[in-house]
mmCIF file of C-alpha atoms and ligand atoms in Angstrom:
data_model
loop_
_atom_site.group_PDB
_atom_site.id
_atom_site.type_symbol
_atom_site.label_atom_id
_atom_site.label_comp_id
_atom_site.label_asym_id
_atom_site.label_seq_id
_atom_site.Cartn_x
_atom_site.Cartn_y
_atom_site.Cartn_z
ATOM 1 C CA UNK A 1164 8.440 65.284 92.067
ATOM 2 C CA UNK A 1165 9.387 61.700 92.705
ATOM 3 C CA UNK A 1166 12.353 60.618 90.587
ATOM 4 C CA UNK A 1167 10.946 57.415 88.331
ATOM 5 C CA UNK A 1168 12.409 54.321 90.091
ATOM 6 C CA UNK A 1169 15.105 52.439 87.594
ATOM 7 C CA UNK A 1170 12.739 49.340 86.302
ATOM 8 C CA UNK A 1171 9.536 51.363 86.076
ATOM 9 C CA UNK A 1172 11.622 54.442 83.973
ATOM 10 C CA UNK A 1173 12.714 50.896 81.614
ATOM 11 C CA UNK A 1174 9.106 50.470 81.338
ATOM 12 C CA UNK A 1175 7.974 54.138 80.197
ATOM 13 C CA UNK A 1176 10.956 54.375 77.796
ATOM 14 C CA UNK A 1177 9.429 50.917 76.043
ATOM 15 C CA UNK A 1178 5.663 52.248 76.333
ATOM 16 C CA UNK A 1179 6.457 55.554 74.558
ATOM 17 C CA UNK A 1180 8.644 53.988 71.762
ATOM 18 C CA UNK A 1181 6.277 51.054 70.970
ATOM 19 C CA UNK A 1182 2.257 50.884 69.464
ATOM 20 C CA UNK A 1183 -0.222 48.526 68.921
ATOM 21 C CA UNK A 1184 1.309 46.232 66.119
ATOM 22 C CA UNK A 1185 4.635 47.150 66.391
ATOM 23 C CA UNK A 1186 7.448 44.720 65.986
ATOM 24 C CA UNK A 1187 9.580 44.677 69.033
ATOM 25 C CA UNK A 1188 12.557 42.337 70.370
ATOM 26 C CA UNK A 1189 12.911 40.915 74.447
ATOM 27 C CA UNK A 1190 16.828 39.681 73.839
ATOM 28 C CA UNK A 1191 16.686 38.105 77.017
ATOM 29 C CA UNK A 1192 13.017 36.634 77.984
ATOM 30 C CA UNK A 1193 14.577 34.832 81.516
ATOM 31 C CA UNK A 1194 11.056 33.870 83.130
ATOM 32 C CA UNK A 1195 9.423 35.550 80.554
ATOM 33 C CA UNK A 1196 8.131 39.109 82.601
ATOM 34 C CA UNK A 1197 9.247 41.736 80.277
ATOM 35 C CA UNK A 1198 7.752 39.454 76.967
ATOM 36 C CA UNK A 1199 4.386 39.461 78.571
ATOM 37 C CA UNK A 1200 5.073 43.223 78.861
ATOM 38 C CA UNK A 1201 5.672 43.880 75.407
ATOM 39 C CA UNK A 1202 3.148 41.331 74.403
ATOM 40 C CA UNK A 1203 0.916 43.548 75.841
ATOM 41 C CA UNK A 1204 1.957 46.802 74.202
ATOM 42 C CA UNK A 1205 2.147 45.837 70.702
ATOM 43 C CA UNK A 1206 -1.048 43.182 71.191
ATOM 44 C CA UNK A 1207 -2.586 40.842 68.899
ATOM 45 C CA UNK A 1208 -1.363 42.755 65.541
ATOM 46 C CA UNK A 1209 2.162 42.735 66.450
ATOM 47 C CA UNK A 1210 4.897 40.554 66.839
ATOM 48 C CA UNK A 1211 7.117 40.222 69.624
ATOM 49 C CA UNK A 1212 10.658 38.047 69.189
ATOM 50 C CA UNK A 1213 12.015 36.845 71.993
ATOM 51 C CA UNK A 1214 15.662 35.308 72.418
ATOM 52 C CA UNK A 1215 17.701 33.387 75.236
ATOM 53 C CA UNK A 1216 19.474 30.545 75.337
ATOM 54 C CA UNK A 1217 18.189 28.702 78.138
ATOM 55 C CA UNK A 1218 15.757 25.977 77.945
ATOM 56 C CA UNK A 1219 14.617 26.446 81.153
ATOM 57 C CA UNK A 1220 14.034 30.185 80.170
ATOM 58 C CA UNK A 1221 12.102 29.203 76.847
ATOM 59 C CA UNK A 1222 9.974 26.748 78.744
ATOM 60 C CA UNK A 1223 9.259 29.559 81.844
ATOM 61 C CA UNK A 1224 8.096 32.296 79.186
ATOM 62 C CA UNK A 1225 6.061 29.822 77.541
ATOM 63 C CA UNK A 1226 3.689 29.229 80.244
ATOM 64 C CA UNK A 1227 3.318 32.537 81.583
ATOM 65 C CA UNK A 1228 2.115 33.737 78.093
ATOM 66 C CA UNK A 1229 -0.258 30.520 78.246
ATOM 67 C CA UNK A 1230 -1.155 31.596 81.276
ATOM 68 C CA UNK A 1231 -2.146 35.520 80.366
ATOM 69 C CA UNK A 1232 -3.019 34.298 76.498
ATOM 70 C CA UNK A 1233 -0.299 36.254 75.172
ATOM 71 C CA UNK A 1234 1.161 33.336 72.719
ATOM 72 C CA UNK A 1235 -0.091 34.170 69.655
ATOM 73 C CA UNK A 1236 1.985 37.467 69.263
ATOM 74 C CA UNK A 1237 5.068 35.949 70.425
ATOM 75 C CA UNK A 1238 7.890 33.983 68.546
ATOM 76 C CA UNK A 1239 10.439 32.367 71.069
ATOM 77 C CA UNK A 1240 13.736 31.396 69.744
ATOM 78 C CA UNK A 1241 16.223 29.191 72.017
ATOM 79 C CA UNK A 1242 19.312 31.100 70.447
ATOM 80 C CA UNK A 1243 21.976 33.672 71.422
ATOM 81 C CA UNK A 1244 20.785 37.071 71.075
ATOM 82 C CA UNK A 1245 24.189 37.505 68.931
ATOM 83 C CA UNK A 1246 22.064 35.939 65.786
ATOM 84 C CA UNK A 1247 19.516 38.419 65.808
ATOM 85 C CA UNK A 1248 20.184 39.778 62.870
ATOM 86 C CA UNK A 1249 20.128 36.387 60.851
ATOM 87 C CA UNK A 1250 16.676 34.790 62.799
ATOM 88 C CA UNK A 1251 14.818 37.771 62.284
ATOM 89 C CA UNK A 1252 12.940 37.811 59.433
ATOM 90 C CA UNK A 1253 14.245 40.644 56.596
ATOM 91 C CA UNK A 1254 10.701 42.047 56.353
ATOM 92 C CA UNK A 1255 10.894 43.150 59.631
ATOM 93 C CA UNK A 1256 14.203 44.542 59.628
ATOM 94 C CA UNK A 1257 14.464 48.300 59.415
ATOM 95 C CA UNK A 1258 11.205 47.944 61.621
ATOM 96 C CA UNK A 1259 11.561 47.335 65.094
ATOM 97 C CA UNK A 1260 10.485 49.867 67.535
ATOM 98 C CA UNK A 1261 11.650 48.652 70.854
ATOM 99 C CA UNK A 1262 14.349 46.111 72.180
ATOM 100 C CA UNK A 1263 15.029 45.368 75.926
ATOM 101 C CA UNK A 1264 18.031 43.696 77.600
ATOM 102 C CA UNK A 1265 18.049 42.452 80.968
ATOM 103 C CA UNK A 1266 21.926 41.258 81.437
ATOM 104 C CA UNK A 1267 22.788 39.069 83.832
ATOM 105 C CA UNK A 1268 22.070 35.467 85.301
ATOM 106 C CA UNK A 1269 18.254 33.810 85.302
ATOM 107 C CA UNK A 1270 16.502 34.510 88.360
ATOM 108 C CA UNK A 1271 16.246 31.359 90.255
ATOM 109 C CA UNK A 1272 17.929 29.937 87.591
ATOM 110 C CA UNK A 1273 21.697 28.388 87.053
ATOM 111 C CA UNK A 1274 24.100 31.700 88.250
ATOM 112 C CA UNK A 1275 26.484 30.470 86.519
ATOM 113 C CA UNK A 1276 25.289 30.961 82.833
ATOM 114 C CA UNK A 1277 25.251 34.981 82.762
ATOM 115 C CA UNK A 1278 25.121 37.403 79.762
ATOM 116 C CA UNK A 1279 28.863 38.115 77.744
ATOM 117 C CA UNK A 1280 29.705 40.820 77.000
ATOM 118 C CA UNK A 1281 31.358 40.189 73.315
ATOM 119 C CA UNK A 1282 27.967 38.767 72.749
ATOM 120 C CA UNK A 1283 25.472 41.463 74.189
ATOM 121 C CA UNK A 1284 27.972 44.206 72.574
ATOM 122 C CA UNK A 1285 27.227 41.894 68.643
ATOM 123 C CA UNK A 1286 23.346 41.714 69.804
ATOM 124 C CA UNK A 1287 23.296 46.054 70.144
ATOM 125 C CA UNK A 1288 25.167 46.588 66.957
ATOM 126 C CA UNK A 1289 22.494 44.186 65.051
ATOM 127 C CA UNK A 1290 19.257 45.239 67.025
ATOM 128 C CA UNK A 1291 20.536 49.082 66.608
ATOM 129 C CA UNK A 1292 20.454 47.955 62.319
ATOM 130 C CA UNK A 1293 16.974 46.515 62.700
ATOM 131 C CA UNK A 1294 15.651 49.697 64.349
ATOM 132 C CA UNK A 1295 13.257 52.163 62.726
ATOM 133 C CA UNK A 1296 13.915 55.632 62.926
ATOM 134 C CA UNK A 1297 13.364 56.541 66.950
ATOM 135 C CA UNK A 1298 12.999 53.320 67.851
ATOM 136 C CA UNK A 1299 14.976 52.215 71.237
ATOM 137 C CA UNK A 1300 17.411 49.589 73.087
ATOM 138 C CA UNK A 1301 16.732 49.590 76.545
ATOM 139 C CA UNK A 1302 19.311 47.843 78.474
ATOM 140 C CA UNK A 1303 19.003 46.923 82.495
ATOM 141 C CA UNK A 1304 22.355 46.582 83.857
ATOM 142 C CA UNK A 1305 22.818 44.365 86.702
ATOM 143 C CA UNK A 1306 26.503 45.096 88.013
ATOM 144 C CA UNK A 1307 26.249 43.359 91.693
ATOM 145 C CA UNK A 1308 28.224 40.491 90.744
ATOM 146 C CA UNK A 1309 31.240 40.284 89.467
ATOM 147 C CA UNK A 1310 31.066 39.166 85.523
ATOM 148 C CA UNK A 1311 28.286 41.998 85.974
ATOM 149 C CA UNK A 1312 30.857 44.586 86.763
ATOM 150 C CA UNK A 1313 33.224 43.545 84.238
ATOM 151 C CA UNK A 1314 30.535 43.804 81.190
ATOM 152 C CA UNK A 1315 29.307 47.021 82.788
ATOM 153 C CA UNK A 1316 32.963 48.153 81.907
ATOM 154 C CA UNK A 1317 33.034 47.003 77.785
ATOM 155 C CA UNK A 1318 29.490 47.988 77.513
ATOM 156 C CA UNK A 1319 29.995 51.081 78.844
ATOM 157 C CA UNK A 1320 33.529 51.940 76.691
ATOM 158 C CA UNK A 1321 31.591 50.471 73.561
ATOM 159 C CA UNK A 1322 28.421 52.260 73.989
ATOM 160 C CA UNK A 1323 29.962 56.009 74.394
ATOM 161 C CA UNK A 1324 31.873 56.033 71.064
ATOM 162 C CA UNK A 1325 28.372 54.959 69.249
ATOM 163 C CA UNK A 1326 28.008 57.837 66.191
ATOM 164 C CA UNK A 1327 26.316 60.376 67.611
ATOM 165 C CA UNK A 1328 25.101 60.712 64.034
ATOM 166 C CA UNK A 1329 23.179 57.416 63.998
ATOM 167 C CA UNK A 1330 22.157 57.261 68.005
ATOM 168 C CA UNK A 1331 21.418 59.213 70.785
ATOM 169 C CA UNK A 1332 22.463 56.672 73.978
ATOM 170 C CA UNK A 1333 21.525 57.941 77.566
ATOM 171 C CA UNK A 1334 22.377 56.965 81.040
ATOM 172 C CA UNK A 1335 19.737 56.388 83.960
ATOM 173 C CA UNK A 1336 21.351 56.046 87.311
ATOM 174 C CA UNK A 1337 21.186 56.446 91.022
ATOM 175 C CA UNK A 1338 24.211 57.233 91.877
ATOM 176 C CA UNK A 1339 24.937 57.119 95.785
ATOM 177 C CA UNK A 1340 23.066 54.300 96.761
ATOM 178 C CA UNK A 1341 24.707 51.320 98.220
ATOM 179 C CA UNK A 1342 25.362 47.658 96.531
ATOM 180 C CA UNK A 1343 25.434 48.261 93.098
ATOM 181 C CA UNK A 1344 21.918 48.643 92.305
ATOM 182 C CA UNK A 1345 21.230 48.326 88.497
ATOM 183 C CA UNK A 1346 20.866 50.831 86.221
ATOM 184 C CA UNK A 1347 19.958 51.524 82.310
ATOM 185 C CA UNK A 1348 21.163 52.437 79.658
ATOM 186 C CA UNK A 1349 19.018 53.348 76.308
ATOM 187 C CA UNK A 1350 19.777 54.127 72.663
ATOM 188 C CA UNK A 1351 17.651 55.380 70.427
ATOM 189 C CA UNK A 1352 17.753 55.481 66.411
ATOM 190 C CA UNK A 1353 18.267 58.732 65.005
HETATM 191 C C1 SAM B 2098 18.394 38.630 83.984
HETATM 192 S S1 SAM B 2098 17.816 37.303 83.009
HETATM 193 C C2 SAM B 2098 16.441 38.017 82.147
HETATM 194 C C3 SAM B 2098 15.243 38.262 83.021
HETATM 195 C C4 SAM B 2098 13.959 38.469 82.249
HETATM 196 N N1 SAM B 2098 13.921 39.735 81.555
HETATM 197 C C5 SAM B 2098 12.710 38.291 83.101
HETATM 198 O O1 SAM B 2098 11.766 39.066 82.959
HETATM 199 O O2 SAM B 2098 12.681 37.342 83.870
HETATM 200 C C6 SAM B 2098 19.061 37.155 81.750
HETATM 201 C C7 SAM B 2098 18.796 36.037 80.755
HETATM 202 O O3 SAM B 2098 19.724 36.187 79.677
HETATM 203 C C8 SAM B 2098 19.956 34.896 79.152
HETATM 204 N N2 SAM B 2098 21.142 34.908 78.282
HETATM 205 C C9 SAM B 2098 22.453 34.763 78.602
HETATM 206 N N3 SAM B 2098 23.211 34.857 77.491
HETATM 207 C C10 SAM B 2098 22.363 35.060 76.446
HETATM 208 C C11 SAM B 2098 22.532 35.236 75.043
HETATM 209 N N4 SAM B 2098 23.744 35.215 74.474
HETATM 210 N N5 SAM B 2098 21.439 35.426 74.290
HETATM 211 C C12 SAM B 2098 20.183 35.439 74.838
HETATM 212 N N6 SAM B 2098 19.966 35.286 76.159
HETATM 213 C C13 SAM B 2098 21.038 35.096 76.947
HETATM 214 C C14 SAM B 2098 20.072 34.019 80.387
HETATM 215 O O4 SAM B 2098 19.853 32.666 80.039
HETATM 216 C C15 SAM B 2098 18.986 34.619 81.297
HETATM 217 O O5 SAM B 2098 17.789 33.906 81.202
#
Protein backbone atom coordinates (compact mmCIF):
# COMPACT_ATOMS: atom_id res chain seq x y z
CA UNK A 1 0.00 0.00 0.00
CA UNK A 2 1.36 3.41 -0.83
CA UNK A 3 1.24 5.75 2.16
CA UNK A 4 -1.12 8.95 0.92
CA UNK A 5 1.42 11.74 0.17
CA UNK A 6 0.91 14.85 2.83
CA UNK A 7 -1.15 17.45 0.40
CA UNK A 8 -3.22 14.79 -1.35
CA UNK A 9 -4.17 13.03 2.43
CA UNK A 10 -5.26 17.23 3.13
CA UNK A 11 -7.37 16.75 0.20
CA UNK A 12 -9.26 13.35 1.14
CA UNK A 13 -9.73 14.55 4.75
CA UNK A 14 -11.70 17.82 3.09
CA UNK A 15 -13.57 15.52 0.40
CA UNK A 16 -14.95 13.13 3.06
CA UNK A 17 -16.01 15.90 5.57
CA UNK A 18 -17.67 18.21 2.97
CA UNK A 19 -21.05 17.70 0.36
CA UNK A 20 -22.60 19.38 -2.24
CA UNK A 21 -23.95 22.65 -0.52
CA UNK A 22 -22.05 22.60 2.37
CA UNK A 23 -20.68 25.71 3.95
CA UNK A 24 -16.98 25.50 4.23
CA UNK A 25 -14.06 28.10 5.17
CA UNK A 26 -10.31 28.44 3.03
CA UNK A 27 -8.64 30.78 6.03
CA UNK A 28 -5.89 31.36 3.87
CA UNK A 29 -6.88 31.51 -0.08
CA UNK A 30 -2.91 32.66 -1.12
CA UNK A 31 -3.33 32.20 -5.06
CA UNK A 32 -6.51 30.89 -4.57
CA UNK A 33 -5.79 26.71 -5.29
CA UNK A 34 -7.40 25.18 -2.35
CA UNK A 35 -10.78 27.78 -2.83
CA UNK A 36 -11.20 26.46 -6.30
CA UNK A 37 -10.94 23.07 -4.52
CA UNK A 38 -13.59 23.53 -2.19
CA UNK A 39 -15.55 25.50 -4.67
CA UNK A 40 -15.71 22.48 -6.35
CA UNK A 41 -16.84 20.16 -3.57
CA UNK A 42 -19.60 22.03 -2.13
CA UNK A 43 -20.64 23.53 -5.89
CA UNK A 44 -23.18 25.90 -6.91
CA UNK A 45 -25.54 25.33 -3.66
CA UNK A 46 -22.91 26.04 -1.25
CA UNK A 47 -20.93 28.68 -0.01
CA UNK A 48 -17.38 28.83 0.36
CA UNK A 49 -15.68 31.90 2.64
CA UNK A 50 -12.49 32.63 1.99
CA UNK A 51 -10.06 34.90 4.18
CA UNK A 52 -6.43 36.48 3.81
CA UNK A 53 -5.15 39.55 4.17
CA UNK A 54 -3.30 40.19 1.16
CA UNK A 55 -4.50 42.13 -1.70
CA UNK A 56 -2.44 40.55 -3.95
CA UNK A 57 -3.92 37.18 -2.61
CA UNK A 58 -7.65 38.46 -2.97
CA UNK A 59 -6.96 39.68 -6.46
CA UNK A 60 -4.97 36.07 -7.47
CA UNK A 61 -8.08 33.92 -6.18
CA UNK A 62 -10.32 36.12 -7.95
CA UNK A 63 -9.24 35.33 -11.34
CA UNK A 64 -8.60 31.81 -11.07
CA UNK A 65 -12.29 31.30 -9.97
CA UNK A 66 -13.13 33.62 -13.12
CA UNK A 67 -11.14 31.59 -14.87
CA UNK A 68 -12.79 27.93 -13.83
CA UNK A 69 -16.40 29.85 -13.17
CA UNK A 70 -16.26 29.10 -9.65
CA UNK A 71 -17.30 32.84 -8.38
CA UNK A 72 -20.62 32.55 -7.66
CA UNK A 73 -20.15 30.14 -4.61
CA UNK A 74 -17.40 32.05 -3.21
CA UNK A 75 -17.32 35.11 -0.77
CA UNK A 76 -13.70 36.62 -0.47
CA UNK A 77 -12.98 38.73 2.46
CA UNK A 78 -9.55 40.83 2.61
CA UNK A 79 -9.41 40.29 6.52
CA UNK A 80 -7.41 38.34 9.15
CA UNK A 81 -8.64 34.97 9.57
CA UNK A 82 -8.69 36.02 13.48
CA UNK A 83 -12.33 37.75 12.67
CA UNK A 84 -13.88 34.77 11.50
CA UNK A 85 -16.13 34.46 13.90
CA UNK A 86 -17.56 38.13 13.57
CA UNK A 87 -17.60 38.19 9.30
CA UNK A 88 -19.28 35.07 9.12
CA UNK A 89 -22.68 35.29 8.95
CA UNK A 90 -24.64 33.75 12.35
CA UNK A 91 -26.85 31.58 10.11
CA UNK A 92 -24.08 29.75 9.13
CA UNK A 93 -22.46 29.32 12.31
CA UNK A 94 -22.84 25.96 13.98
CA UNK A 95 -22.67 24.85 10.19
CA UNK A 96 -19.50 24.59 8.63
CA UNK A 97 -18.23 21.32 7.54
CA UNK A 98 -14.71 21.88 6.49
CA UNK A 99 -11.93 24.59 7.13
CA UNK A 100 -8.34 24.47 5.66
CA UNK A 101 -5.19 26.37 6.70
CA UNK A 102 -2.23 26.64 4.69
CA UNK A 103 0.33 28.65 7.17
CA UNK A 104 3.00 30.27 5.96
CA UNK A 105 4.19 33.04 3.39
CA UNK A 106 2.32 33.57 -0.29
CA UNK A 107 3.91 31.66 -2.88
CA UNK A 108 5.66 34.01 -5.11
CA UNK A 109 4.43 36.48 -3.02
CA UNK A 110 6.11 39.05 -0.29
CA UNK A 111 8.09 36.29 2.29
CA UNK A 112 8.00 38.52 4.58
CA UNK A 113 4.21 38.72 5.51
CA UNK A 114 3.77 35.00 6.97
CA UNK A 115 0.95 33.51 9.14
CA UNK A 116 1.16 34.36 13.36
CA UNK A 117 0.74 32.27 15.36
CA UNK A 118 -1.44 34.26 18.19
CA UNK A 119 -3.59 34.84 15.20
CA UNK A 120 -3.93 31.30 13.49
CA UNK A 121 -4.22 29.84 17.25
CA UNK A 122 -7.73 32.82 17.65
CA UNK A 123 -8.78 31.67 13.91
CA UNK A 124 -8.91 27.54 15.28
CA UNK A 125 -10.66 28.37 18.47
CA UNK A 126 -13.47 30.40 16.34
CA UNK A 127 -13.61 28.05 13.18
CA UNK A 128 -13.63 24.93 15.80
CA UNK A 129 -17.19 27.09 17.33
CA UNK A 130 -18.58 27.41 13.82
CA UNK A 131 -18.17 23.67 13.13
CA UNK A 132 -21.03 21.18 12.85
CA UNK A 133 -20.83 18.08 14.54
CA UNK A 134 -17.81 16.04 12.55
CA UNK A 135 -16.95 18.69 10.67
CA UNK A 136 -12.95 19.34 10.28
CA UNK A 137 -9.86 21.93 10.43
CA UNK A 138 -7.30 20.84 8.27
CA UNK A 139 -4.15 22.63 8.82
CA UNK A 140 -0.84 22.34 6.36
CA UNK A 141 2.12 23.18 8.31
CA UNK A 142 4.96 24.61 6.55
CA UNK A 143 7.95 24.55 9.18
CA UNK A 144 11.08 25.13 6.63
CA UNK A 145 11.58 28.56 7.63
CA UNK A 146 12.12 29.88 10.58
CA UNK A 147 8.80 31.91 11.88
CA UNK A 148 7.45 28.43 10.45
CA UNK A 149 9.24 26.50 13.09
CA UNK A 150 8.46 28.75 15.81
CA UNK A 151 4.44 28.61 15.15
CA UNK A 152 4.85 24.88 14.58
CA UNK A 153 5.94 25.02 18.35
CA UNK A 154 2.60 27.20 19.91
CA UNK A 155 0.41 25.42 17.54
CA UNK A 156 1.52 22.33 18.44
CA UNK A 157 1.49 23.03 22.61
CA UNK A 158 -2.04 24.71 21.98
CA UNK A 159 -3.52 22.11 19.86
CA UNK A 160 -2.70 18.93 22.27
CA UNK A 161 -4.50 20.28 25.38
CA UNK A 162 -7.79 20.84 23.01
CA UNK A 163 -10.82 18.88 25.19
CA UNK A 164 -10.74 15.70 24.08
CA UNK A 165 -14.44 16.02 24.89
CA UNK A 166 -15.19 18.58 22.16
CA UNK A 167 -12.33 17.40 19.41
CA UNK A 168 -10.55 14.66 18.22
CA UNK A 169 -7.08 16.45 16.65
CA UNK A 170 -4.66 14.08 14.68
CA UNK A 171 -1.19 14.29 13.39
CA UNK A 172 -0.07 13.36 9.69
CA UNK A 173 3.65 13.22 9.30
CA UNK A 174 6.65 11.83 7.58
CA UNK A 175 8.90 11.67 9.91
CA UNK A 176 12.60 10.93 8.63
CA UNK A 177 12.69 12.80 5.64
CA UNK A 178 15.05 15.61 5.21
CA UNK A 179 14.31 19.63 5.20
CA UNK A 180 11.39 19.99 7.08
CA UNK A 181 8.83 18.92 4.75
CA UNK A 182 5.28 20.04 5.86
CA UNK A 183 2.94 18.22 7.54
CA UNK A 184 -0.90 18.37 8.88
CA UNK A 185 -2.59 18.54 11.42
CA UNK A 186 -6.63 18.02 11.59
CA UNK A 187 -9.38 18.45 14.18
CA UNK A 188 -12.50 17.32 13.96
CA UNK A 189 -15.84 18.31 15.96
CA UNK A 190 -17.05 15.80 18.20
C1 LIG B 1 0.85 29.49 2.18
S1 LIG B 1 -0.16 30.82 1.69
C2 LIG B 1 -1.68 30.03 1.24
C3 LIG B 1 -1.60 29.25 -0.05
C4 LIG B 1 -2.95 28.93 -0.65
N1 LIG B 1 -3.67 27.93 0.10
C5 LIG B 1 -2.87 28.54 -2.12
O1 LIG B 1 -3.56 27.61 -2.53
O2 LIG B 1 -2.15 29.21 -2.84
C6 LIG B 1 -0.55 31.62 3.23
C7 LIG B 1 -1.43 32.85 3.08
O3 LIG B 1 -1.87 33.24 4.38
C8 LIG B 1 -2.07 34.64 4.35
N2 LIG B 1 -2.18 35.17 5.72
C9 LIG B 1 -1.20 35.56 6.57
N3 LIG B 1 -1.75 35.97 7.74
C10 LIG B 1 -3.09 35.83 7.61
C11 LIG B 1 -4.21 36.08 8.47
N4 LIG B 1 -4.04 36.57 9.70
N5 LIG B 1 -5.44 35.82 8.01
C12 LIG B 1 -5.64 35.33 6.74
N6 LIG B 1 -4.63 35.07 5.89
C13 LIG B 1 -3.38 35.32 6.32
C14 LIG B 1 -0.89 35.16 3.55
O4 LIG B 1 -1.17 36.45 3.05
C15 LIG B 1 -0.75 34.07 2.46
O5 LIG B 1 -1.40 34.44 1.28
Amino acid sequence: MKLERILPFARSLLERAISPGDIVIDATVGNGHDTVFLANLVGSNGRVYGFDIQEEAINNTKVRLEEQEWSEQVTLFQTGHENILATIPPLHHGKITGAVFNLGYLPGGDKEIVTKPVTTIEAIDQIIELLAPEGIIVIVIYHGHIEGAVERDYLLRYIRHLDQSIVHVLQYQFINQKNNPPFIIAIEKR
